[in-house]
mmCIF file of C-alpha atoms in Angstrom:
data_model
loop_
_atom_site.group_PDB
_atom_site.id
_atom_site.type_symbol
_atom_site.label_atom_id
_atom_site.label_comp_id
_atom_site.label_asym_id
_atom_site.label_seq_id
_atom_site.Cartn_x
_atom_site.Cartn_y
_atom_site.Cartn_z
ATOM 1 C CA UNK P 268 -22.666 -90.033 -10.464
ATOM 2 C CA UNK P 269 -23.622 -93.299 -8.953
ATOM 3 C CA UNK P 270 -21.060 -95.690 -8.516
ATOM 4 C CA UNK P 271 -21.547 -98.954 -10.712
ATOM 5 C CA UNK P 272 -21.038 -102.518 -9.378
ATOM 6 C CA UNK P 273 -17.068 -102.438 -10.453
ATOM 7 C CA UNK P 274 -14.732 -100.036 -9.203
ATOM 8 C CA UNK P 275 -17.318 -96.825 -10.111
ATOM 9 C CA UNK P 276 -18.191 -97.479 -13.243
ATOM 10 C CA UNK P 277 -21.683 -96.017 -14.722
ATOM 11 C CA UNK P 278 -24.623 -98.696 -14.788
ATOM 12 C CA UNK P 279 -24.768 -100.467 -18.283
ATOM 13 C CA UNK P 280 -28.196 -98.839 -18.351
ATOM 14 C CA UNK P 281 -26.646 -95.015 -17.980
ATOM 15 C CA UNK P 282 -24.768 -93.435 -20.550
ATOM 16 C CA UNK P 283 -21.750 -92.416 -19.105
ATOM 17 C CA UNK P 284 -21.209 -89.147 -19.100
ATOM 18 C CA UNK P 285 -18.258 -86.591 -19.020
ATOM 19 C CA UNK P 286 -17.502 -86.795 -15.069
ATOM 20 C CA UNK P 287 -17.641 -90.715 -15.749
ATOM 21 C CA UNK P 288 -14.562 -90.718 -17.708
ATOM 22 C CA UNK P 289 -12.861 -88.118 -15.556
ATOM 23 C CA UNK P 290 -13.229 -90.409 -12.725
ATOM 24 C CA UNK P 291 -11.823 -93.616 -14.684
ATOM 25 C CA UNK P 292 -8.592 -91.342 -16.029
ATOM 26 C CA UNK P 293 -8.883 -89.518 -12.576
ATOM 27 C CA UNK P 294 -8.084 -86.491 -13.862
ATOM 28 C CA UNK P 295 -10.641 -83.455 -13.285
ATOM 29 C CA UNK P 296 -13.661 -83.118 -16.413
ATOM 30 C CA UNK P 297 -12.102 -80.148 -17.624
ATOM 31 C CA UNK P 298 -9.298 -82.017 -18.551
ATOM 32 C CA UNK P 299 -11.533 -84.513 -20.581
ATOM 33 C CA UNK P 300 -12.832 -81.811 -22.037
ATOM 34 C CA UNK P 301 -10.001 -80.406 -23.575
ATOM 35 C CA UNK P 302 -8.736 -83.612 -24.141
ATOM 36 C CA UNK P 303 -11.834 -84.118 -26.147
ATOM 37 C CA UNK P 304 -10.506 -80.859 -28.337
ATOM 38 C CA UNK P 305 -7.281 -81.825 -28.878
ATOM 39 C CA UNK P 306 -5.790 -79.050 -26.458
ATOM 40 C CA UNK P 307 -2.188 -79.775 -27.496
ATOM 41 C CA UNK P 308 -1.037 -78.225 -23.967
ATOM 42 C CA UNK P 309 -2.416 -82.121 -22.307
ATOM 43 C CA UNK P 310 0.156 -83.974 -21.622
ATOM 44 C CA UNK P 311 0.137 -87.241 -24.350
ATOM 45 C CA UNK P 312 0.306 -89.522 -21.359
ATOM 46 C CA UNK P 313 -2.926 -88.394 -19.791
ATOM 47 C CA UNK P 314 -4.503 -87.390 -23.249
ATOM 48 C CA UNK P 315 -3.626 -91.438 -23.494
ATOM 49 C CA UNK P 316 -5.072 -92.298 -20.003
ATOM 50 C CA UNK P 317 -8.520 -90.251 -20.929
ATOM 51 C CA UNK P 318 -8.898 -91.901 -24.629
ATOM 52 C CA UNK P 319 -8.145 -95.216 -22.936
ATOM 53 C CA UNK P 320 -11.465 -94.381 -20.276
ATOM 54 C CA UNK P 321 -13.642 -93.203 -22.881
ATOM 55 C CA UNK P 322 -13.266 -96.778 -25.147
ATOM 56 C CA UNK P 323 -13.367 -98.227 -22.362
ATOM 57 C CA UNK P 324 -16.797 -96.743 -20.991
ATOM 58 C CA UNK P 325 -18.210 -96.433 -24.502
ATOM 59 C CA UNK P 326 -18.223 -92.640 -23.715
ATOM 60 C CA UNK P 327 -20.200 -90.298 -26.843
ATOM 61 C CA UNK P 328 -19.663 -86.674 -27.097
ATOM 62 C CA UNK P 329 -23.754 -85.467 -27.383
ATOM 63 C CA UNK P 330 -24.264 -82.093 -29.200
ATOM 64 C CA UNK P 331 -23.913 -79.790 -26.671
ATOM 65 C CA UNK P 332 -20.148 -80.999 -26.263
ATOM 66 C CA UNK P 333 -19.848 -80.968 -30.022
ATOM 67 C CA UNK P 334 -20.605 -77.070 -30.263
ATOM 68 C CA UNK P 335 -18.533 -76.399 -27.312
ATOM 69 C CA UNK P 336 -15.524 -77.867 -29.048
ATOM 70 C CA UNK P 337 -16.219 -76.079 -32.538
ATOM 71 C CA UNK P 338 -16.085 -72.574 -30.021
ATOM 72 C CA UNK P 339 -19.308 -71.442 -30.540
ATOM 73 C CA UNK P 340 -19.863 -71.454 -26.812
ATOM 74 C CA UNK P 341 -18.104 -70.767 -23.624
ATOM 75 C CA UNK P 342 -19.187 -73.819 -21.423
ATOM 76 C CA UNK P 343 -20.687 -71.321 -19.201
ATOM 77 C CA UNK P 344 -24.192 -71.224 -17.918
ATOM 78 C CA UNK P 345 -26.138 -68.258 -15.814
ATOM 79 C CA UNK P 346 -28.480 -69.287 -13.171
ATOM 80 C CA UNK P 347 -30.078 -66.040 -11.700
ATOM 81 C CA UNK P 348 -31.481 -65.990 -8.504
ATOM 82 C CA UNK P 349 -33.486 -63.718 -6.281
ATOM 83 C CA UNK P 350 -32.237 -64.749 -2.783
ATOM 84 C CA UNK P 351 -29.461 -67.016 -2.057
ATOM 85 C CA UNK P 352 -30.246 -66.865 1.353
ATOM 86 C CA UNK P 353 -33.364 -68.883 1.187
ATOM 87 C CA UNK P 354 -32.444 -72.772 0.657
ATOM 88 C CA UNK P 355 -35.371 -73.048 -1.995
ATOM 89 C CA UNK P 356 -32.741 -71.102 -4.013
ATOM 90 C CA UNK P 357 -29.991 -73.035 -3.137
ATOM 91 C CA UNK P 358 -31.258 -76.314 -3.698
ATOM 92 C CA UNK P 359 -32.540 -75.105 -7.101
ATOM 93 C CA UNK P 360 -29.021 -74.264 -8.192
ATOM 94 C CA UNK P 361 -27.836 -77.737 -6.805
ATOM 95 C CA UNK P 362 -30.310 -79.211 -8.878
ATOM 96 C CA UNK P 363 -29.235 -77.215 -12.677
ATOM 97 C CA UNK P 364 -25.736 -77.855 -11.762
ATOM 98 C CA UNK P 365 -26.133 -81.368 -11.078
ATOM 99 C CA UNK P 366 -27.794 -81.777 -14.667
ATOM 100 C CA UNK P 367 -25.183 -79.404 -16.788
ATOM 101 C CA UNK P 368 -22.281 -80.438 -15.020
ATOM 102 C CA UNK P 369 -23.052 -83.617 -16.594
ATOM 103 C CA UNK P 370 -22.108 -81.729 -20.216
ATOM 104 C CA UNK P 371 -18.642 -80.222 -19.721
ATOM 105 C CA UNK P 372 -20.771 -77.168 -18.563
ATOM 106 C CA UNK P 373 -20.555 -74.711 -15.300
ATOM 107 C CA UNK P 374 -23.088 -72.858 -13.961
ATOM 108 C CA UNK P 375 -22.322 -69.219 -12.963
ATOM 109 C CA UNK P 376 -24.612 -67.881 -10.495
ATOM 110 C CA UNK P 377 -26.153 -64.649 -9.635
ATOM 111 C CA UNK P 378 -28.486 -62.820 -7.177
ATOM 112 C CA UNK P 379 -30.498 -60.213 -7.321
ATOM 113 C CA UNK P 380 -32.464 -59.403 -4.350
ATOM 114 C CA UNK P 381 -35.854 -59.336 -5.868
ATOM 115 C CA UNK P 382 -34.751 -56.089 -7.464
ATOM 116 C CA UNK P 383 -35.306 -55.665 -11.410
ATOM 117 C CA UNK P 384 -32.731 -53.524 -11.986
ATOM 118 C CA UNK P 385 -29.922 -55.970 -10.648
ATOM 119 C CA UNK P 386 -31.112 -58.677 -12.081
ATOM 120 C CA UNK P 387 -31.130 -56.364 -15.452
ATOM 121 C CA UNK P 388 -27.466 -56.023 -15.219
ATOM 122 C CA UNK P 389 -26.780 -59.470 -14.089
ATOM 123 C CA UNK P 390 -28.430 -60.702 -17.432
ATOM 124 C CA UNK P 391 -26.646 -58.695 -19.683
ATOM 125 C CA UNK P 392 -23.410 -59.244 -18.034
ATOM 126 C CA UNK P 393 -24.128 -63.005 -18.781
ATOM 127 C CA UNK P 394 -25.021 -62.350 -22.230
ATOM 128 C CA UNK P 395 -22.175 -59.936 -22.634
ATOM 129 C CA UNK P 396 -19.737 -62.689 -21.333
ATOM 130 C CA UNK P 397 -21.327 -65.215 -23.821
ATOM 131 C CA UNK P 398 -23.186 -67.830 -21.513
ATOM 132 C CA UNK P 399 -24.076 -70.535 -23.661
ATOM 133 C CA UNK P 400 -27.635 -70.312 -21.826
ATOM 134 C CA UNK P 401 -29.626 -68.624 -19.245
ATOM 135 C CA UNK P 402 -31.457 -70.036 -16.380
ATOM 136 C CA UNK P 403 -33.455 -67.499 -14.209
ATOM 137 C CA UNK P 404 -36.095 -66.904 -11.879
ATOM 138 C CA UNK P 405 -37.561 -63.237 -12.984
ATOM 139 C CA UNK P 406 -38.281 -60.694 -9.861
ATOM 140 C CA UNK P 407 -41.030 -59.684 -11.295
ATOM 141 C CA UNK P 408 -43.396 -59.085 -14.464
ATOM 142 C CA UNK P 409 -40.777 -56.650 -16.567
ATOM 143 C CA UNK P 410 -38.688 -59.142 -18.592
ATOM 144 C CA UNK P 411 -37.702 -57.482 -21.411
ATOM 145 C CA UNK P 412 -34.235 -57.808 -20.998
ATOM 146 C CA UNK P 413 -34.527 -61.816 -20.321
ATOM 147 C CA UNK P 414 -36.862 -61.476 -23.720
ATOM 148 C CA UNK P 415 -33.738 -59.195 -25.249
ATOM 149 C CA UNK P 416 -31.246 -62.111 -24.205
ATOM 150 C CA UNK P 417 -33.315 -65.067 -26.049
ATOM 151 C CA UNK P 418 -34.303 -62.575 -29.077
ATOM 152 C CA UNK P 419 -29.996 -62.315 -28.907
ATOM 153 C CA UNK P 420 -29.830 -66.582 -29.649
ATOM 154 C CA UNK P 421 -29.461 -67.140 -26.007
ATOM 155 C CA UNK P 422 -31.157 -69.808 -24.649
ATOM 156 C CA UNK P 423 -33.303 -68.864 -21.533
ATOM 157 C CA UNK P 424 -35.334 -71.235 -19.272
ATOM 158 C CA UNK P 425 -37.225 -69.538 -16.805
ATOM 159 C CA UNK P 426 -37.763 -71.730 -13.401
ATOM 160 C CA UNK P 427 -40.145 -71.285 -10.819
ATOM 161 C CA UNK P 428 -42.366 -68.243 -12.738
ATOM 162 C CA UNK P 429 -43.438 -67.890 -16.620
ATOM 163 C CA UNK P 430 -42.497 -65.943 -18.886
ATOM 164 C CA UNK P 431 -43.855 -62.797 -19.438
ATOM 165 C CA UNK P 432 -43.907 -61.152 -22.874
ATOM 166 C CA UNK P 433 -41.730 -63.380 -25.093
ATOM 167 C CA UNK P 434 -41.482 -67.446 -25.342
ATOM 168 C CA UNK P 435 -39.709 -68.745 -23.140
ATOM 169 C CA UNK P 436 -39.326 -73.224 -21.942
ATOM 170 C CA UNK P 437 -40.254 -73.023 -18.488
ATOM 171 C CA UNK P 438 -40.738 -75.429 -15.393
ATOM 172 C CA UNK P 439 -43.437 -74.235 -12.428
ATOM 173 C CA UNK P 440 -44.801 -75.737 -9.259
ATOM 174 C CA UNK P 441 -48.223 -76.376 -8.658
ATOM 175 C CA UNK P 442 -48.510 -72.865 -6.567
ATOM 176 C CA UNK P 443 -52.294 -73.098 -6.500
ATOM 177 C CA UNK P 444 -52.949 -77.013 -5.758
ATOM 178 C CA UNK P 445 -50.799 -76.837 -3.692
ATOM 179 C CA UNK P 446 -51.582 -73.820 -1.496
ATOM 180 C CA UNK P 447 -55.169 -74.873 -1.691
ATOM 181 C CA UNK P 448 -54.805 -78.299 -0.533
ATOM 182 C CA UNK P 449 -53.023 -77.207 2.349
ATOM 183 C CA UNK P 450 -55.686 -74.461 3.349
ATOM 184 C CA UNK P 451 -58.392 -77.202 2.810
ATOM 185 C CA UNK P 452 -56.442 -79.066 5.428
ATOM 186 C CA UNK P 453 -56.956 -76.533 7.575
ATOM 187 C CA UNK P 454 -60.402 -76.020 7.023
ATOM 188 C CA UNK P 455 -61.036 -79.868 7.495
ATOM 189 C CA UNK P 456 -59.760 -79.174 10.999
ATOM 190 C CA UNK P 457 -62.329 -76.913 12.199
ATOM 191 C CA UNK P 458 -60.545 -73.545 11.452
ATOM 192 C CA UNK P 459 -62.585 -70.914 9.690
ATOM 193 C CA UNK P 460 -60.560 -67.791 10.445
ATOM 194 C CA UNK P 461 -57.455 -68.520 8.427
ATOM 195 C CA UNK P 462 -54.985 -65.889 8.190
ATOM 196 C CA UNK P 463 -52.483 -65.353 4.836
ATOM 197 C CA UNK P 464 -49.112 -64.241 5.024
ATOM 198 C CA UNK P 465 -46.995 -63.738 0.977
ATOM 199 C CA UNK P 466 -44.813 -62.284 -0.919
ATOM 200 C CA UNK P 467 -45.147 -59.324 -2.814
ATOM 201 C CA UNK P 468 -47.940 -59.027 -5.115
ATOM 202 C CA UNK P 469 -45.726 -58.535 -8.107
ATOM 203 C CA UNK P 470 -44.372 -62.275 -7.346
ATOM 204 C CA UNK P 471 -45.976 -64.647 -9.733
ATOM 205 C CA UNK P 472 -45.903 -67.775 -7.059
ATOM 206 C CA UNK P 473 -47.132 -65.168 -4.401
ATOM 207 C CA UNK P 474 -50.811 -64.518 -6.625
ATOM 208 C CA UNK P 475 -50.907 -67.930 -7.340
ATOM 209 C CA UNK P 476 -50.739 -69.456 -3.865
ATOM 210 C CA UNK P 477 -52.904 -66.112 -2.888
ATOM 211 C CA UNK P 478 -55.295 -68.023 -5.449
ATOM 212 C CA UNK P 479 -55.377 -70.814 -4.267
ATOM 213 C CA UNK P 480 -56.297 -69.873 -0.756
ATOM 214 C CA UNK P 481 -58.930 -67.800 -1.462
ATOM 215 C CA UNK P 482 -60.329 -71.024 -3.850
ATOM 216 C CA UNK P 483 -60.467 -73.304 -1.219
ATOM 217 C CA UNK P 484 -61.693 -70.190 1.421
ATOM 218 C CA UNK P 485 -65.135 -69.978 -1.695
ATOM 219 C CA UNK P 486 -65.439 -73.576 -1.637
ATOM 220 C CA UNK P 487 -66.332 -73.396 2.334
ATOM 221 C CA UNK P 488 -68.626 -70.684 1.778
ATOM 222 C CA UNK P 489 -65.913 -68.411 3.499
ATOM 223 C CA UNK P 490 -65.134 -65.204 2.101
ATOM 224 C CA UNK P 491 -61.153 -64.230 1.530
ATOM 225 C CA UNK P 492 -61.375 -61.181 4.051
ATOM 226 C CA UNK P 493 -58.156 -58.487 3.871
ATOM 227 C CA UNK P 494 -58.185 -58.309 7.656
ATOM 228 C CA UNK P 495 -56.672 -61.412 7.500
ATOM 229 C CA UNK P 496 -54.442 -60.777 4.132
ATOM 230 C CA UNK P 497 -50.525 -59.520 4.485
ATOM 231 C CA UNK P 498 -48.419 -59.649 1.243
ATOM 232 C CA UNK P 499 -45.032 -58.119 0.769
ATOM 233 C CA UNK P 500 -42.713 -60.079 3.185
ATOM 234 C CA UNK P 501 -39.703 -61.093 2.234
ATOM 235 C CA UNK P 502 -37.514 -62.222 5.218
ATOM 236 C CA UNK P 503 -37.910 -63.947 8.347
ATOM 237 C CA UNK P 504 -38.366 -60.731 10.267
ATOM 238 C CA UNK P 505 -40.799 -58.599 7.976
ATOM 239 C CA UNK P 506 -43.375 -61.733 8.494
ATOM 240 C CA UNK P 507 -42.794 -61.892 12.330
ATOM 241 C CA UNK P 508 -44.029 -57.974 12.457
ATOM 242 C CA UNK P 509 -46.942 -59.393 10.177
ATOM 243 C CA UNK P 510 -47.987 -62.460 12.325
ATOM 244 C CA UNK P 511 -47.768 -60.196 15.187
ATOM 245 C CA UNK P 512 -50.145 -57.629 13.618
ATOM 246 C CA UNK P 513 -52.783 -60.229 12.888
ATOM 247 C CA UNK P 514 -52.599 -62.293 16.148
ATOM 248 C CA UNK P 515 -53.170 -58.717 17.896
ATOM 249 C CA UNK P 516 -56.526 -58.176 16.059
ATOM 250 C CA UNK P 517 -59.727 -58.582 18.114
ATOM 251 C CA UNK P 518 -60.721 -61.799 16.840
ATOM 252 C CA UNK P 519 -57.280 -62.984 15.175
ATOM 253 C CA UNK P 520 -56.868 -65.869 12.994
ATOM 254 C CA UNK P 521 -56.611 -69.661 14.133
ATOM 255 C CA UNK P 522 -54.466 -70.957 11.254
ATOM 256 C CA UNK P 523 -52.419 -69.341 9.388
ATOM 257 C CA UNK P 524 -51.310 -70.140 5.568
ATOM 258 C CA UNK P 525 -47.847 -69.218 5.100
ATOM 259 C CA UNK P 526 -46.701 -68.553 1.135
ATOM 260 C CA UNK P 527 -43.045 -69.733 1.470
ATOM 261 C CA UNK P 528 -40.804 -71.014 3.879
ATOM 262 C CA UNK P 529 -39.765 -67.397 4.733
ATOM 263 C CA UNK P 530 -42.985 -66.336 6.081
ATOM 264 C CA UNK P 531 -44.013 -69.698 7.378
ATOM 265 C CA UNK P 532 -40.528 -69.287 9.730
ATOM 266 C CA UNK P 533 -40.883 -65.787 10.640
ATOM 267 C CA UNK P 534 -44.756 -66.511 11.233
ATOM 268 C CA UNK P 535 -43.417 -69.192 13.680
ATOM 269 C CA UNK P 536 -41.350 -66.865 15.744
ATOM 270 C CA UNK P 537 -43.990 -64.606 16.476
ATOM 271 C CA UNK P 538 -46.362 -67.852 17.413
ATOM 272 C CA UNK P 539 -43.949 -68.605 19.353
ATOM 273 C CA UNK P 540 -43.427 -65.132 21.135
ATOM 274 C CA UNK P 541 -47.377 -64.988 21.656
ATOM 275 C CA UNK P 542 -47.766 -68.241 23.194
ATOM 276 C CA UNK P 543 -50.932 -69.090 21.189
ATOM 277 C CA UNK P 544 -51.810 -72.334 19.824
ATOM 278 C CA UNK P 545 -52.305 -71.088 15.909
ATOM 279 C CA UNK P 546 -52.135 -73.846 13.465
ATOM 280 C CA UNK P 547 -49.702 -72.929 10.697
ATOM 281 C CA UNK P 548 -49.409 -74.394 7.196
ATOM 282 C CA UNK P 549 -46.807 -73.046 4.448
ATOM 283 C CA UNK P 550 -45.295 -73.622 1.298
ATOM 284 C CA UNK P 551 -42.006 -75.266 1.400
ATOM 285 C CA UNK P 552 -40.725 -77.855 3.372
ATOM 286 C CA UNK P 553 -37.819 -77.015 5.300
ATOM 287 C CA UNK P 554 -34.979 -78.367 7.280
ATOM 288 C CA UNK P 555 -35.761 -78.973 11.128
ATOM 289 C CA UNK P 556 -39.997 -78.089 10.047
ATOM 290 C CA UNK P 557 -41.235 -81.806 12.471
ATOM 291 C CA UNK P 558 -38.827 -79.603 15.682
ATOM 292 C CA UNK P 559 -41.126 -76.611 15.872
ATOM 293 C CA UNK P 560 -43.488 -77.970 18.145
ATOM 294 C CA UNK P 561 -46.679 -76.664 16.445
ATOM 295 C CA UNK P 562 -49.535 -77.952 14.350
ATOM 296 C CA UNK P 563 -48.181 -77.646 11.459
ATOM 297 C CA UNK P 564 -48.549 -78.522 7.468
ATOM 298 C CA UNK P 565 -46.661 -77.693 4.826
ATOM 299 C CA UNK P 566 -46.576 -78.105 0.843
ATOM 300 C CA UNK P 567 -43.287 -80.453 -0.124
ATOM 301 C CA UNK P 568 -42.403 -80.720 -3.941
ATOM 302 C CA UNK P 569 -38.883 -81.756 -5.092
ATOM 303 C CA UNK P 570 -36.869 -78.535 -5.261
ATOM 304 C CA UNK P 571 -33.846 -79.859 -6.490
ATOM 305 C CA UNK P 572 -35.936 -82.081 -9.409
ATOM 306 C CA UNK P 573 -37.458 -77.985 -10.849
ATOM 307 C CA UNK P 574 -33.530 -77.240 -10.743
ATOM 308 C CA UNK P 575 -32.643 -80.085 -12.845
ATOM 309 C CA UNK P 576 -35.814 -79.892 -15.126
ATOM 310 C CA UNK P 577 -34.427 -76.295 -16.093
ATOM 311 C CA UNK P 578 -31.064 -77.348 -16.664
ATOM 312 C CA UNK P 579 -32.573 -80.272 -18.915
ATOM 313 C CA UNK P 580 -34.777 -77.935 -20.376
ATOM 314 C CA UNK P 581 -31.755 -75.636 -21.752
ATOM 315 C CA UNK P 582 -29.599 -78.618 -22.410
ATOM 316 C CA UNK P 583 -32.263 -79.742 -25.014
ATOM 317 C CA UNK P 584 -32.280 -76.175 -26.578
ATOM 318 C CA UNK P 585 -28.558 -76.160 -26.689
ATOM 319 C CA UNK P 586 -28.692 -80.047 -28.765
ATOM 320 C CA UNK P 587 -31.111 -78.391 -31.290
ATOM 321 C CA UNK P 588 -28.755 -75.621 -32.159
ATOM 322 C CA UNK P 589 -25.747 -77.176 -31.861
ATOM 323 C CA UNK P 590 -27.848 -79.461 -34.571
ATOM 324 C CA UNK P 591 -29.350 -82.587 -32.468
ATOM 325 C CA UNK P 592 -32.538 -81.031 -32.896
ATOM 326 C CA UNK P 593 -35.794 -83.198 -34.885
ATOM 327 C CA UNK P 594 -35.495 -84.200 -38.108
ATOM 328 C CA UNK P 595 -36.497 -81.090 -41.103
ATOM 329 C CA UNK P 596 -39.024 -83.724 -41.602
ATOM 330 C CA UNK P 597 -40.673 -83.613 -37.684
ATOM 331 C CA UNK P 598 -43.038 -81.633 -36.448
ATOM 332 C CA UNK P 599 -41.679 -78.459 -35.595
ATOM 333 C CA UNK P 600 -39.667 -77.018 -32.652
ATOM 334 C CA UNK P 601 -42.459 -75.469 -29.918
ATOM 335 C CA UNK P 602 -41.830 -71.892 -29.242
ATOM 336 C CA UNK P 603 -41.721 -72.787 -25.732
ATOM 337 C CA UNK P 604 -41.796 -76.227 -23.465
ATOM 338 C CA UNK P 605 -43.873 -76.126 -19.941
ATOM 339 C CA UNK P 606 -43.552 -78.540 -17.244
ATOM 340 C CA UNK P 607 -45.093 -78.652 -13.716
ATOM 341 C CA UNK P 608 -43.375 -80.393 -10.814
ATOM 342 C CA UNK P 609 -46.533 -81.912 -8.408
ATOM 343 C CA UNK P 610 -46.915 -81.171 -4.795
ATOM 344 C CA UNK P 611 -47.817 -82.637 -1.507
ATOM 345 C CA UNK P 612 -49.143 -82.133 1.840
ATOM 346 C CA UNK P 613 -46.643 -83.264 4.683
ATOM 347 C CA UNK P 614 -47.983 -82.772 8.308
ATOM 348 C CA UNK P 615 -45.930 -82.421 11.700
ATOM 349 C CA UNK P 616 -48.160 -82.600 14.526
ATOM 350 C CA UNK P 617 -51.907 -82.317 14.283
ATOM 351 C CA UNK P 618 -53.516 -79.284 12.585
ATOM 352 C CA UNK P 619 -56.446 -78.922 15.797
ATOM 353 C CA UNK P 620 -59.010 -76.154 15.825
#
């Protein structure tokens, strides 16, 4: 929340939300929550003290609260992960939280190591537990148990990747402007041996940035040549052994475009290890990128903004059926909702030939 001009209350221009009133009564938002049910184990002072901050801040219960308190739901949300240890991941969970945290709601998160069959049992652990609603990003193309969840009345927004095989709201990046901007960027600078280093080709933001490469490699006349192609890196380490392989070839690559902030790192070390002057460029900014001391661009979107666009996302699925939904008399409910969060190029030193 962002304090307001007196003593921390909410902007007139904000509706003041759950946290709002917990901070006025001080007492934690659970305990407006249940104050907000008419738990009977509050104690009548503070129920007293949290009625008094709600008239006061002109605080409305919105749909999602309303279902929680008839029990259809738990107040529990999933967020599903594929690798915690990558900050893209962590800032994306930052960002849901942030949004449902706002409605009485907590986000319960798991990871799954890019393997299908964890995240398999992670989802139907959630739905087993009765999450109110589901935010992942898949491992792969085999959803069917993310479809199975959602065919089950459970909400599911899918960030980051599509859905594959069922409807599904969903919020992306722009993958391929933004990987081909930052290869044309590269090309502008002279380089015309441009090496590629992704993920796995099952990854859906792996193809797409592979796509948009290889676009802005045919616009230049320049074919996208495999010599210069390594997919299937995951960590730091696995793209240092790939860097390696392709600086070592008899004409190796000048540049470098890196898929995510994983490869563009372990593509660094190995750089670095080499001594050469390779120009690298990468998806995802990162913390401590402008320190590296190379030519270096890289594709910046708001990470935490695709968290919260997912957690708004579910929160408006959760309105409609908890009953805030349009009017019988609107235009009906899409199956599924798309957004795109935009991209652009930062640079830290100069990307020379």
């Amino acid at each position: 929340m962002t304090p307001g001009p007196a003593g921390g209350a909410a902007p007139r221009d904000a509706q003041p939300t759950l946290r709002d009133v917990a901070e006025r009564a001080a007492v934690s938002a659970m305990t407006v929550s249940r104050v907000l049910r008419d738990d009977p184990k509050v104690l009548p002072a503070t129920a007293a003290r949290v009625r008094a901050a709600v008239a006061e801040l002109g605080y409305r219960r919105n749909e999602v609260a309303r279902s929680l308190r008839l029990g259809s739901g738990t107040g529990l949300v999933g967020l599903v992960v594929t690798n915690l240890a990558n900050p893209f991941y962590s800032r994306l969970a930052l960002g849901v939280d942030a949004v449902v945290a706002q409605h009485g709601l907590k986000a319960v998160i798991g990871n799954t190591g890019q393997d299908i069959d964890t995240e398999r049992s992670l989802v139907e652990d959630l739905v087993a537990r009765r999450v109110d609603g589901i935010v992942a990003v898949p491992a792969g193309g085999d959803q069917r148990h993310l479809a199975a969840a959602a065919a089950e009345g459970v909400p599911v927004v899918l960030a980051s990747r599509p859905p594959v095989g069922f409807a599904a709201d969903h919020v992306l990046v722009d993958d391929y402007g933004g990987a081909r901007a930052a290869t044309e960027r590269l090309l502008a600078a002279g380089h015309r041996r441009i090496g590629f280093l992704g993920t796995p080709p099952a990854v859906y933001t792996g193809t797409e940035r592979l796509r948009g490469y290889t676009a802005a490699l045919a616009d230049a006349g320049l074919p996208a040549d495999g010599t210069y192609i390594r997919q299937g890196q995951q960590q730091t380490a696995e793209a240092a052994v790939a860097t390696a392989a392709l600086l070592a070839l008899p004409e190796p690559p000048t540049a470098l475009f890196c898929s995510n902030n994983r490869n563009t790192i372990g593509a660094f070390r190995a750089i670095r290890e080499a001594g050469t002057a390779t120009a690298l460029a990468g998806f995802d900014d990162f913390e401590m990128a402008d320190t590296l001391g190379l030519p270096l661009t890289l594709v910046a979107y708001d990470t935490d903004e695709l968290g919260r666009e997912a957690g708004r996302l579910l929160l408006a699925r959760l309105g409609e059926r908890a009953g805030a939904g349009p009017r019988v008399d609107a235009a009906p409910t899409p199956p599924e909702r798309r957004t795109m969060v935009p991209t652009t190029l930062v640079s830290y030193g100069t990307p020379g030939p």
